PDB file of C-alpha atoms and ligand atoms in Angstrom:
ATOM      1  CA  MET A   1     -41.537 -56.881  -7.071  1.00  0.00           C
ATOM      2  CA  LEU A   2     -39.542 -59.503  -4.622  1.00  0.00           C
ATOM      3  CA  ILE A   3     -36.199 -58.764  -3.346  1.00  0.00           C
ATOM      4  CA  ALA A   4     -34.647 -61.984  -2.022  1.00  0.00           C
ATOM      5  CA  SER A   5     -31.371 -61.636   0.410  1.00  0.00           C
ATOM      6  CA  ILE A   6     -29.817 -64.981   0.249  1.00  0.00           C
ATOM      7  CA  LYS A   7     -26.255 -66.459   1.512  1.00  0.00           C
ATOM      8  CA  PRO A   8     -24.656 -69.887   2.192  1.00  0.00           C
ATOM      9  CA  ARG A   9     -24.936 -69.084   6.088  1.00  0.00           C
ATOM     10  CA  THR A  10     -23.558 -66.315   8.561  1.00  0.00           C
ATOM     11  CA  MET A  11     -22.753 -63.298   6.266  1.00  0.00           C
ATOM     12  CA  GLY A  12     -24.026 -60.113   7.000  1.00  0.00           C
ATOM     13  CA  GLY A  13     -27.500 -61.107   5.394  1.00  0.00           C
ATOM     14  CA  THR A  14     -29.830 -59.540   7.837  1.00  0.00           C
ATOM     15  CA  THR A  15     -27.804 -56.246   8.543  1.00  0.00           C
ATOM     16  CA  ASN A  16     -28.095 -56.203   4.988  1.00  0.00           C
ATOM     17  CA  SER A  17     -31.903 -56.855   4.488  1.00  0.00           C
ATOM     18  CA  GLY A  18     -32.421 -54.003   7.025  1.00  0.00           C
ATOM     19  CA  LEU A  19     -30.442 -51.288   6.333  1.00  0.00           C
ATOM     20  CA  LEU A  20     -31.608 -51.982   2.727  1.00  0.00           C
ATOM     21  CA  THR A  21     -35.136 -51.678   3.178  1.00  0.00           C
ATOM     22  CA  TYR A  22     -34.674 -48.562   5.449  1.00  0.00           C
ATOM     23  CA  ALA A  23     -32.528 -46.987   2.343  1.00  0.00           C
ATOM     24  CA  LEU A  24     -35.125 -48.222  -0.244  1.00  0.00           C
ATOM     25  CA  ALA A  25     -37.923 -46.457   1.888  1.00  0.00           C
ATOM     26  CA  ARG A  26     -35.853 -43.327   2.719  1.00  0.00           C
ATOM     27  CA  ALA A  27     -35.581 -43.002  -1.267  1.00  0.00           C
ATOM     28  CA  GLY A  28     -39.204 -42.830  -1.587  1.00  0.00           C
ATOM     29  CA  HIS A  29     -40.438 -46.538  -2.491  1.00  0.00           C
ATOM     30  CA  PRO A  30     -43.416 -48.566  -0.429  1.00  0.00           C
ATOM     31  CA  VAL A  31     -41.287 -51.245   1.264  1.00  0.00           C
ATOM     32  CA  ALA A  32     -42.610 -54.690   3.107  1.00  0.00           C
ATOM     33  CA  CYS A  33     -40.553 -57.283   4.904  1.00  0.00           C
ATOM     34  CA  TYR A  34     -40.619 -60.745   5.237  1.00  0.00           C
ATOM     35  CA  ASP A  35     -37.911 -62.759   7.558  1.00  0.00           C
ATOM     36  CA  ALA A  36     -37.574 -66.086   6.352  1.00  0.00           C
ATOM     37  CA  ASP A  37     -35.108 -66.957   8.701  1.00  0.00           C
ATOM     38  CA  GLU A  38     -35.543 -68.708  12.085  1.00  0.00           C
ATOM     39  CA  SER A  39     -33.630 -66.738  13.696  1.00  0.00           C
ATOM     40  CA  LEU A  40     -36.083 -64.241  12.978  1.00  0.00           C
ATOM     41  CA  GLN A  41     -33.766 -61.508  13.821  1.00  0.00           C
ATOM     42  CA  LEU A  42     -35.012 -58.987  11.245  1.00  0.00           C
ATOM     43  CA  ALA A  43     -38.548 -59.206  13.139  1.00  0.00           C
ATOM     44  CA  ALA A  44     -36.915 -58.468  16.234  1.00  0.00           C
ATOM     45  CA  TRP A  45     -35.094 -55.722  14.472  1.00  0.00           C
ATOM     46  CA  ALA A  46     -38.391 -53.977  13.328  1.00  0.00           C
ATOM     47  CA  ARG A  47     -40.150 -54.694  16.316  1.00  0.00           C
ATOM     48  CA  GLU A  48     -37.552 -53.003  18.956  1.00  0.00           C
ATOM     49  CA  VAL A  49     -36.285 -49.694  17.033  1.00  0.00           C
ATOM     50  CA  ASP A  50     -38.819 -47.065  16.359  1.00  0.00           C
ATOM     51  CA  ASP A  51     -37.486 -46.084  13.145  1.00  0.00           C
ATOM     52  CA  PHE A  52     -37.458 -49.325  11.162  1.00  0.00           C
ATOM     53  CA  PRO A  53     -39.654 -48.677   7.759  1.00  0.00           C
ATOM     54  CA  CYS A  54     -42.075 -51.281   8.348  1.00  0.00           C
ATOM     55  CA  ARG A  55     -43.227 -54.481   9.814  1.00  0.00           C
ATOM     56  CA  VAL A  56     -41.310 -57.550   9.264  1.00  0.00           C
ATOM     57  CA  ILE A  57     -43.402 -60.344   8.555  1.00  0.00           C
ATOM     58  CA  GLU A  58     -42.295 -63.689   9.776  1.00  0.00           C
ATOM     59  CA  ALA A  59     -41.990 -65.727   6.881  1.00  0.00           C
ATOM     60  CA  ASP A  60     -39.421 -68.766   7.618  1.00  0.00           C
ATOM     61  CA  THR A  61     -41.690 -71.889   5.974  1.00  0.00           C
ATOM     62  CA  PRO A  62     -40.726 -74.168   2.742  1.00  0.00           C
ATOM     63  CA  ALA A  63     -44.161 -72.686   1.721  1.00  0.00           C
ATOM     64  CA  PHE A  64     -43.143 -69.236   0.745  1.00  0.00           C
ATOM     65  CA  ALA A  65     -43.967 -69.412  -2.663  1.00  0.00           C
ATOM     66  CA  GLU A  66     -47.586 -70.702  -2.179  1.00  0.00           C
ATOM     67  CA  THR A  67     -48.275 -68.963   1.152  1.00  0.00           C
ATOM     68  CA  ILE A  68     -46.158 -65.863   1.820  1.00  0.00           C
ATOM     69  CA  TYR A  69     -45.907 -64.804  -1.777  1.00  0.00           C
ATOM     70  CA  THR A  70     -49.249 -65.176  -2.722  1.00  0.00           C
ATOM     71  CA  GLU A  71     -50.168 -62.447  -0.029  1.00  0.00           C
ATOM     72  CA  MET A  72     -48.000 -60.066  -0.851  1.00  0.00           C
ATOM     73  CA  ASP A  73     -48.782 -56.331  -2.506  1.00  0.00           C
ATOM     74  CA  HIS A  74     -46.874 -56.566  -5.300  1.00  0.00           C
ATOM     75  CA  SER A  75     -46.984 -52.978  -5.892  1.00  0.00           C
ATOM     76  CA  LYS A  76     -44.379 -52.533  -2.785  1.00  0.00           C
ATOM     77  CA  ILE A  77     -40.603 -53.406  -2.895  1.00  0.00           C
ATOM     78  CA  ASN A  78     -40.990 -56.822  -0.594  1.00  0.00           C
ATOM     79  CA  ILE A  79     -37.524 -57.914   0.982  1.00  0.00           C
ATOM     80  CA  VAL A  80     -37.202 -60.982   2.653  1.00  0.00           C
ATOM     81  CA  ASP A  81     -34.241 -62.153   4.544  1.00  0.00           C
ATOM     82  CA  ALA A  82     -33.543 -65.436   3.793  1.00  0.00           C
ATOM     83  CA  GLY A  83     -31.626 -68.129   6.292  1.00  0.00           C
ATOM     84  CA  HIS A  84     -28.970 -70.484   5.589  1.00  0.00           C
ATOM     85  CA  ALA A  85     -29.180 -71.806   2.601  1.00  0.00           C
ATOM     86  CA  GLU A  86     -26.513 -74.542   3.691  1.00  0.00           C
ATOM     87  CA  ASN A  87     -28.987 -75.334   6.618  1.00  0.00           C
ATOM     88  CA  HIS A  88     -32.174 -74.919   5.072  1.00  0.00           C
ATOM     89  CA  PRO A  89     -32.421 -75.156   1.163  1.00  0.00           C
ATOM     90  CA  ASP A  90     -36.087 -75.794   1.410  1.00  0.00           C
ATOM     91  CA  ILE A  91     -36.813 -72.211   2.091  1.00  0.00           C
ATOM     92  CA  VAL A  92     -34.104 -70.689  -0.190  1.00  0.00           C
ATOM     93  CA  ASP A  93     -35.728 -73.134  -2.948  1.00  0.00           C
ATOM     94  CA  SER A  94     -39.177 -71.470  -2.237  1.00  0.00           C
ATOM     95  CA  VAL A  95     -38.111 -67.765  -1.896  1.00  0.00           C
ATOM     96  CA  LEU A  96     -36.002 -68.409  -5.389  1.00  0.00           C
ATOM     97  CA  GLU A  97     -38.780 -69.485  -6.871  1.00  0.00           C
ATOM     98  CA  VAL A  98     -40.354 -66.220  -6.950  1.00  0.00           C
ATOM     99  CA  ALA A  99     -37.978 -63.966  -6.407  1.00  0.00           C
ATOM    100  CA  ASP A 100     -37.602 -60.921  -9.082  1.00  0.00           C
ATOM    101  CA  LEU A 101     -33.772 -60.236  -7.656  1.00  0.00           C
ATOM    102  CA  ALA A 102     -31.458 -62.460  -5.308  1.00  0.00           C
ATOM    103  CA  ILE A 103     -28.656 -60.430  -3.555  1.00  0.00           C
ATOM    104  CA  VAL A 104     -26.002 -62.614  -2.285  1.00  0.00           C
ATOM    105  CA  THR A 105     -24.355 -61.325   0.709  1.00  0.00           C
ATOM    106  CA  LEU A 106     -20.501 -62.652   0.654  1.00  0.00           C
ATOM    107  CA  SER A 107     -17.789 -61.333   2.538  1.00  0.00           C
ATOM    108  CA  PRO A 108     -14.134 -61.374   0.639  1.00  0.00           C
ATOM    109  CA  THR A 109     -12.688 -64.209   2.579  1.00  0.00           C
ATOM    110  CA  GLU A 110     -12.150 -67.991   0.980  1.00  0.00           C
ATOM    111  CA  PRO A 111     -14.071 -70.045   3.330  1.00  0.00           C
ATOM    112  CA  ASP A 112     -16.997 -67.795   2.813  1.00  0.00           C
ATOM    113  CA  TYR A 113     -16.417 -67.798  -0.804  1.00  0.00           C
ATOM    114  CA  ASP A 114     -15.697 -71.455  -0.952  1.00  0.00           C
ATOM    115  CA  ARG A 115     -19.154 -72.005   0.552  1.00  0.00           C
ATOM    116  CA  LEU A 116     -20.886 -70.646  -2.648  1.00  0.00           C
ATOM    117  CA  THR A 117     -19.715 -73.369  -4.826  1.00  0.00           C
ATOM    118  CA  LYS A 118     -18.197 -76.263  -2.665  1.00  0.00           C
ATOM    119  CA  PRO A 119     -19.618 -76.038   1.128  1.00  0.00           C
ATOM    120  CA  GLU A 120     -17.988 -78.875   3.154  1.00  0.00           C
ATOM    121  CA  ARG A 121     -21.457 -80.332   3.526  1.00  0.00           C
ATOM    122  CA  GLY A 122     -24.736 -78.810   2.259  1.00  0.00           C
ATOM    123  CA  THR A 123     -26.157 -77.723  -1.333  1.00  0.00           C
ATOM    124  CA  PRO A 124     -23.702 -74.772  -2.568  1.00  0.00           C
ATOM    125  CA  LEU A 125     -25.948 -71.457  -3.036  1.00  0.00           C
ATOM    126  CA  SER A 126     -24.636 -71.314  -7.023  1.00  0.00           C
ATOM    127  CA  LYS A 127     -26.444 -74.592  -7.592  1.00  0.00           C
ATOM    128  CA  LEU A 128     -29.635 -73.867  -5.484  1.00  0.00           C
ATOM    129  CA  ILE A 129     -30.088 -70.422  -7.714  1.00  0.00           C
ATOM    130  CA  ARG A 130     -29.351 -72.407 -10.871  1.00  0.00           C
ATOM    131  CA  ARG A 131     -32.081 -75.348  -9.923  1.00  0.00           C
ATOM    132  CA  SER A 132     -34.667 -72.449  -9.381  1.00  0.00           C
ATOM    133  CA  ALA A 133     -35.045 -72.220 -13.236  1.00  0.00           C
ATOM    134  CA  SER A 134     -37.238 -75.339 -13.350  1.00  0.00           C
ATOM    135  CA  LEU A 135     -39.634 -74.085 -10.891  1.00  0.00           C
ATOM    136  CA  ARG A 136     -39.675 -70.587 -12.139  1.00  0.00           C
ATOM    137  CA  ALA A 137     -42.852 -69.239 -14.663  1.00  0.00           C
ATOM    138  CA  THR A 138     -39.793 -67.955 -16.922  1.00  0.00           C
ATOM    139  CA  GLY A 139     -37.841 -70.799 -16.644  1.00  0.00           C
ATOM    140  CA  GLN A 140     -34.747 -68.669 -16.078  1.00  0.00           C
ATOM    141  CA  PRO A 141     -33.494 -68.684 -12.227  1.00  0.00           C
ATOM    142  CA  PRO A 142     -33.791 -64.967 -11.116  1.00  0.00           C
ATOM    143  CA  THR A 143     -31.763 -62.153 -11.818  1.00  0.00           C
ATOM    144  CA  THR A 144     -28.402 -62.424  -8.839  1.00  0.00           C
ATOM    145  CA  VAL A 145     -26.030 -59.978  -7.933  1.00  0.00           C
ATOM    146  CA  VAL A 146     -23.228 -60.323  -5.272  1.00  0.00           C
ATOM    147  CA  LEU A 147     -22.904 -57.674  -2.729  1.00  0.00           C
ATOM    148  CA  LEU A 148     -19.610 -58.011  -1.043  1.00  0.00           C
ATOM    149  CA  ASN A 149     -19.595 -56.791   2.475  1.00  0.00           C
ATOM    150  CA  ARG A 150     -17.637 -56.844   5.318  1.00  0.00           C
ATOM    151  CA  CYS A 151     -14.988 -55.100   3.321  1.00  0.00           C
ATOM    152  CA  GLN A 152     -11.893 -53.535   5.443  1.00  0.00           C
ATOM    153  CA  ALA A 153     -10.775 -50.458   3.765  1.00  0.00           C
ATOM    154  CA  GLY A 154      -7.525 -50.594   2.382  1.00  0.00           C
ATOM    155  CA  ALA A 155      -7.300 -54.485   2.072  1.00  0.00           C
ATOM    156  CA  SER A 156      -7.086 -56.180  -1.390  1.00  0.00           C
ATOM    157  CA  SER A 157      -8.821 -59.054  -0.387  1.00  0.00           C
ATOM    158  CA  PRO A 158     -12.657 -57.256  -2.140  1.00  0.00           C
ATOM    159  CA  LYS A 159     -10.461 -57.099  -5.278  1.00  0.00           C
ATOM    160  CA  LYS A 160      -9.027 -60.660  -5.274  1.00  0.00           C
ATOM    161  CA  TYR A 161     -12.715 -61.901  -4.823  1.00  0.00           C
ATOM    162  CA  ARG A 162     -14.146 -59.743  -7.109  1.00  0.00           C
ATOM    163  CA  GLY A 163     -11.436 -61.163  -9.432  1.00  0.00           C
ATOM    164  CA  TYR A 164     -12.476 -64.711  -8.525  1.00  0.00           C
ATOM    165  CA  LEU A 165     -16.523 -64.521  -8.476  1.00  0.00           C
ATOM    166  CA  THR A 166     -16.400 -62.443 -11.923  1.00  0.00           C
ATOM    167  CA  ASN A 167     -13.914 -64.953 -13.573  1.00  0.00           C
ATOM    168  CA  GLY A 168     -15.108 -68.486 -12.138  1.00  0.00           C
ATOM    169  CA  GLY A 169     -12.608 -68.595  -9.340  1.00  0.00           C
ATOM    170  CA  LYS A 170      -8.678 -69.631  -9.630  1.00  0.00           C
ATOM    171  CA  SER A 171      -9.467 -72.130 -12.329  1.00  0.00           C
ATOM    172  CA  GLY A 172     -11.751 -70.300 -13.992  1.00  0.00           C
ATOM    173  CA  THR A 173     -14.356 -73.056 -13.927  1.00  0.00           C
ATOM    174  CA  ASP A 174     -16.549 -72.069 -10.854  1.00  0.00           C
ATOM    175  CA  PRO A 175     -19.773 -70.444 -11.513  1.00  0.00           C
ATOM    176  CA  VAL A 176     -19.364 -66.728 -12.809  1.00  0.00           C
ATOM    177  CA  TRP A 177     -21.426 -63.951 -11.025  1.00  0.00           C
ATOM    178  CA  ASP A 178     -22.129 -60.370 -11.105  1.00  0.00           C
ATOM    179  CA  VAL A 179     -20.954 -58.490  -8.561  1.00  0.00           C
ATOM    180  CA  LEU A 180     -22.203 -54.833  -7.692  1.00  0.00           C
ATOM    181  CA  THR A 181     -19.705 -51.991  -7.629  1.00  0.00           C
ATOM    182  CA  THR A 182     -21.188 -50.820  -4.006  1.00  0.00           C
ATOM    183  CA  GLN A 183     -19.136 -52.640  -1.291  1.00  0.00           C
ATOM    184  CA  ILE A 184     -20.360 -52.878   2.378  1.00  0.00           C
ATOM    185  CA  PRO A 185     -17.435 -51.476   4.333  1.00  0.00           C
ATOM    186  CA  ARG A 186     -16.399 -53.401   7.854  1.00  0.00           C
ATOM    187  CA  TRP A 187     -17.689 -51.055  10.364  1.00  0.00           C
ATOM    188  CA  GLU A 188     -18.409 -51.025  13.713  1.00  0.00           C
ATOM    189  CA  SER A 189     -21.161 -49.161  13.278  1.00  0.00           C
ATOM    190  CA  LEU A 190     -22.862 -51.936  11.103  1.00  0.00           C
ATOM    191  CA  ALA A 191     -21.672 -54.697  13.095  1.00  0.00           C
ATOM    192  CA  SER A 192     -24.187 -53.421  15.752  1.00  0.00           C
ATOM    193  CA  ALA A 193     -26.852 -52.205  13.312  1.00  0.00           C
ATOM    194  CA  VAL A 194     -29.173 -55.181  14.394  1.00  0.00           C
ATOM    195  CA  LYS A 195     -31.716 -54.231  16.744  1.00  0.00           C
ATOM    196  CA  ASN A 196     -30.288 -50.821  17.181  1.00  0.00           C
ATOM    197  CA  PRO A 197     -31.517 -47.828  15.266  1.00  0.00           C
ATOM    198  CA  CYS A 198     -31.105 -47.233  11.429  1.00  0.00           C
ATOM    199  CA  ASP A 199     -30.765 -43.539  11.351  1.00  0.00           C
ATOM    200  CA  LYS A 200     -27.081 -43.040  11.804  1.00  0.00           C
ATOM    201  CA  ARG A 201     -24.876 -41.928   9.243  1.00  0.00           C
ATOM    202  CA  GLU A 202     -22.831 -44.906   8.543  1.00  0.00           C
ATOM    203  CA  ARG A 203     -25.778 -46.770   8.237  1.00  0.00           C
ATOM    204  CA  ARG A 204     -27.296 -44.953   5.575  1.00  0.00           C
ATOM    205  CA  THR A 205     -24.185 -44.215   3.206  1.00  0.00           C
ATOM    206  CA  PRO A 206     -23.226 -47.270   2.150  1.00  0.00           C
ATOM    207  CA  TYR A 207     -26.748 -48.524   1.262  1.00  0.00           C
ATOM    208  CA  ASP A 208     -28.025 -45.062  -0.122  1.00  0.00           C
ATOM    209  CA  ALA A 209     -25.270 -45.819  -2.929  1.00  0.00           C
ATOM    210  CA  LEU A 210     -26.331 -49.946  -2.812  1.00  0.00           C
ATOM    211  CA  VAL A 211     -30.006 -48.418  -3.988  1.00  0.00           C
ATOM    212  CA  THR A 212     -28.492 -46.171  -6.601  1.00  0.00           C
ATOM    213  CA  GLU A 213     -26.785 -48.848  -8.363  1.00  0.00           C
ATOM    214  CA  LEU A 214     -29.542 -51.235  -7.933  1.00  0.00           C
ATOM    215  CA  THR A 215     -31.793 -48.132  -9.902  1.00  0.00           C
ATOM    216  CA  ARG A 216     -29.210 -47.336 -12.261  1.00  0.00           C
ATOM    217  CA  LEU A 217     -28.781 -50.995 -13.304  1.00  0.00           C
ATOM    218  CA  GLY A 218     -32.771 -51.333 -13.589  1.00  0.00           C
ATOM    219  CA  HIS A 219     -32.758 -53.928 -10.980  1.00  0.00           C
ATOM    220  CA  ILE A 220     -35.744 -51.730  -9.088  1.00  0.00           C
ATOM    221  CA  PRO A 221     -37.611 -48.980 -10.676  1.00  0.00           C
ATOM    222  CA  GLU A 222     -37.231 -45.284  -9.994  1.00  0.00           C
ATOM    223  CA  PRO A 223     -38.789 -44.253  -6.643  1.00  0.00           C
ATOM    224  CA  ARG A 224     -42.605 -42.915  -7.372  1.00  0.00           C
ATOM    225  CA  ARG A 225     -42.537 -39.145  -5.802  1.00  0.00           C
ATOM    226  CA  ASN A 226     -45.611 -37.514  -5.052  1.00  0.00           C
ATOM    227  CA  VAL A 227     -46.599 -34.524  -6.596  1.00  0.00           C
TER     228      VAL A 227
HETATM  229  N1  ATP B   1     -20.864 -54.152   7.609  1.00  0.00           N
HETATM  230  C1  ATP B   1     -20.205 -54.908   8.565  1.00  0.00           C
HETATM  231  N2  ATP B   1     -18.972 -54.518   9.360  1.00  0.00           N
HETATM  232  C2  ATP B   1     -18.650 -55.270  10.380  1.00  0.00           C
HETATM  233  N3  ATP B   1     -19.334 -56.534  10.872  1.00  0.00           N
HETATM  234  C3  ATP B   1     -20.661 -56.879  10.281  1.00  0.00           C
HETATM  235  C4  ATP B   1     -21.193 -55.838   9.282  1.00  0.00           C
HETATM  236  N4  ATP B   1     -22.250 -56.434   8.936  1.00  0.00           N
HETATM  237  C5  ATP B   1     -22.243 -57.693   9.664  1.00  0.00           C
HETATM  238  N5  ATP B   1     -21.569 -57.237  10.995  1.00  0.00           N
HETATM  239  C6  ATP B   1     -21.623 -58.715  11.764  1.00  0.00           C
HETATM  240  O1  ATP B   1     -21.011 -59.837  11.105  1.00  0.00           O
HETATM  241  C7  ATP B   1     -22.143 -60.628  11.680  1.00  0.00           C
HETATM  242  C8  ATP B   1     -22.713 -61.226  11.092  1.00  0.00           C
HETATM  243  O2  ATP B   1     -24.469 -60.518  10.928  1.00  0.00           O
HETATM  244  P1  ATP B   1     -25.869 -60.549  10.338  1.00  0.00           P
HETATM  245  O3  ATP B   1     -26.574 -60.852  11.542  1.00  0.00           O
HETATM  246  O4  ATP B   1     -26.359 -59.407  10.135  1.00  0.00           O
HETATM  247  O5  ATP B   1     -25.749 -61.810   9.502  1.00  0.00           O
HETATM  248  P2  ATP B   1     -26.105 -62.847   9.249  1.00  0.00           P
HETATM  249  O6  ATP B   1     -25.752 -63.625   7.430  1.00  0.00           O
HETATM  250  O7  ATP B   1     -27.907 -62.560   8.939  1.00  0.00           O
HETATM  251  O8  ATP B   1     -26.338 -64.199  10.077  1.00  0.00           O
HETATM  252  P3  ATP B   1     -27.298 -65.013  10.701  1.00  0.00           P
HETATM  253  O9  ATP B   1     -26.842 -66.315  10.058  1.00  0.00           O
HETATM  254  O10 ATP B   1     -27.298 -64.882  12.237  1.00  0.00           O
HETATM  255  O11 ATP B   1     -28.915 -65.077   9.899  1.00  0.00           O
HETATM  256  C9  ATP B   1     -22.844 -60.325  13.212  1.00  0.00           C
HETATM  257  O12 ATP B   1     -21.632 -60.138  14.230  1.00  0.00           O
HETATM  258  C10 ATP B   1     -22.555 -58.404  12.751  1.00  0.00           C
HETATM  259  O13 ATP B   1     -21.724 -57.888  13.494  1.00  0.00           O
HETATM  260 MG1   MG B   2     -29.880 -63.249   9.778  1.00  0.00          MG
END
């Protein structure tokens, strides 16, 4: 299967992609990783630390569906870190054409929420997801979930934006999203995760919870255990 980690712009997408991959591997899943962001930071992270669970293949191409996807080992969980949807909608279109699950990383702030539906410039991510339906074999967009991240302990913002996301915004007319219960906290050890070792308790715990929730919801399979 293919999980696409997407976001409108800088949101914590690479941190989430890397640590989700690490958590999936620790849960017993065979994983493979693709970097479809031209900054190629996920690829650099994998190169520079010993405990990154797999090599990351550079895949920042608008021909992702035709070239990268066709070469994947589909028995693995493949994770692709997509770049800014606002700046590279062509690449994100091609990723959404073939993804089985899209995880939208979003920080609970007004500017970041606005960028899902009404960015000052560029195509809203919600529209990219909707229009992917016409390119896909199923005729439907991929299953899409929002992962709130950089959530400050004790702050009211995660609850407020979770409400907007699930109820169509302040007006009730914005797109409605499925929001995961798991929230990624705003922690210094997560702020410094990219290009540093994955095996640190604060870098494991939130993403282990994410894997548990994705499994419970049926978005990813149960891990295959050797007997
Ligand atoms: N959970 C977190 N808590 C605190 N800071 C975080 C967290 N996750 C990411 N950050 C910080 O947010 C910034 C963006 O993170 P990251 O590089 O993962 O995002 P991105 O969406 O991949 O960005 P880019 O646009 O560079 O691809 C970085 O400064 C990182 O330190
Ligand atoms: Mg990134």
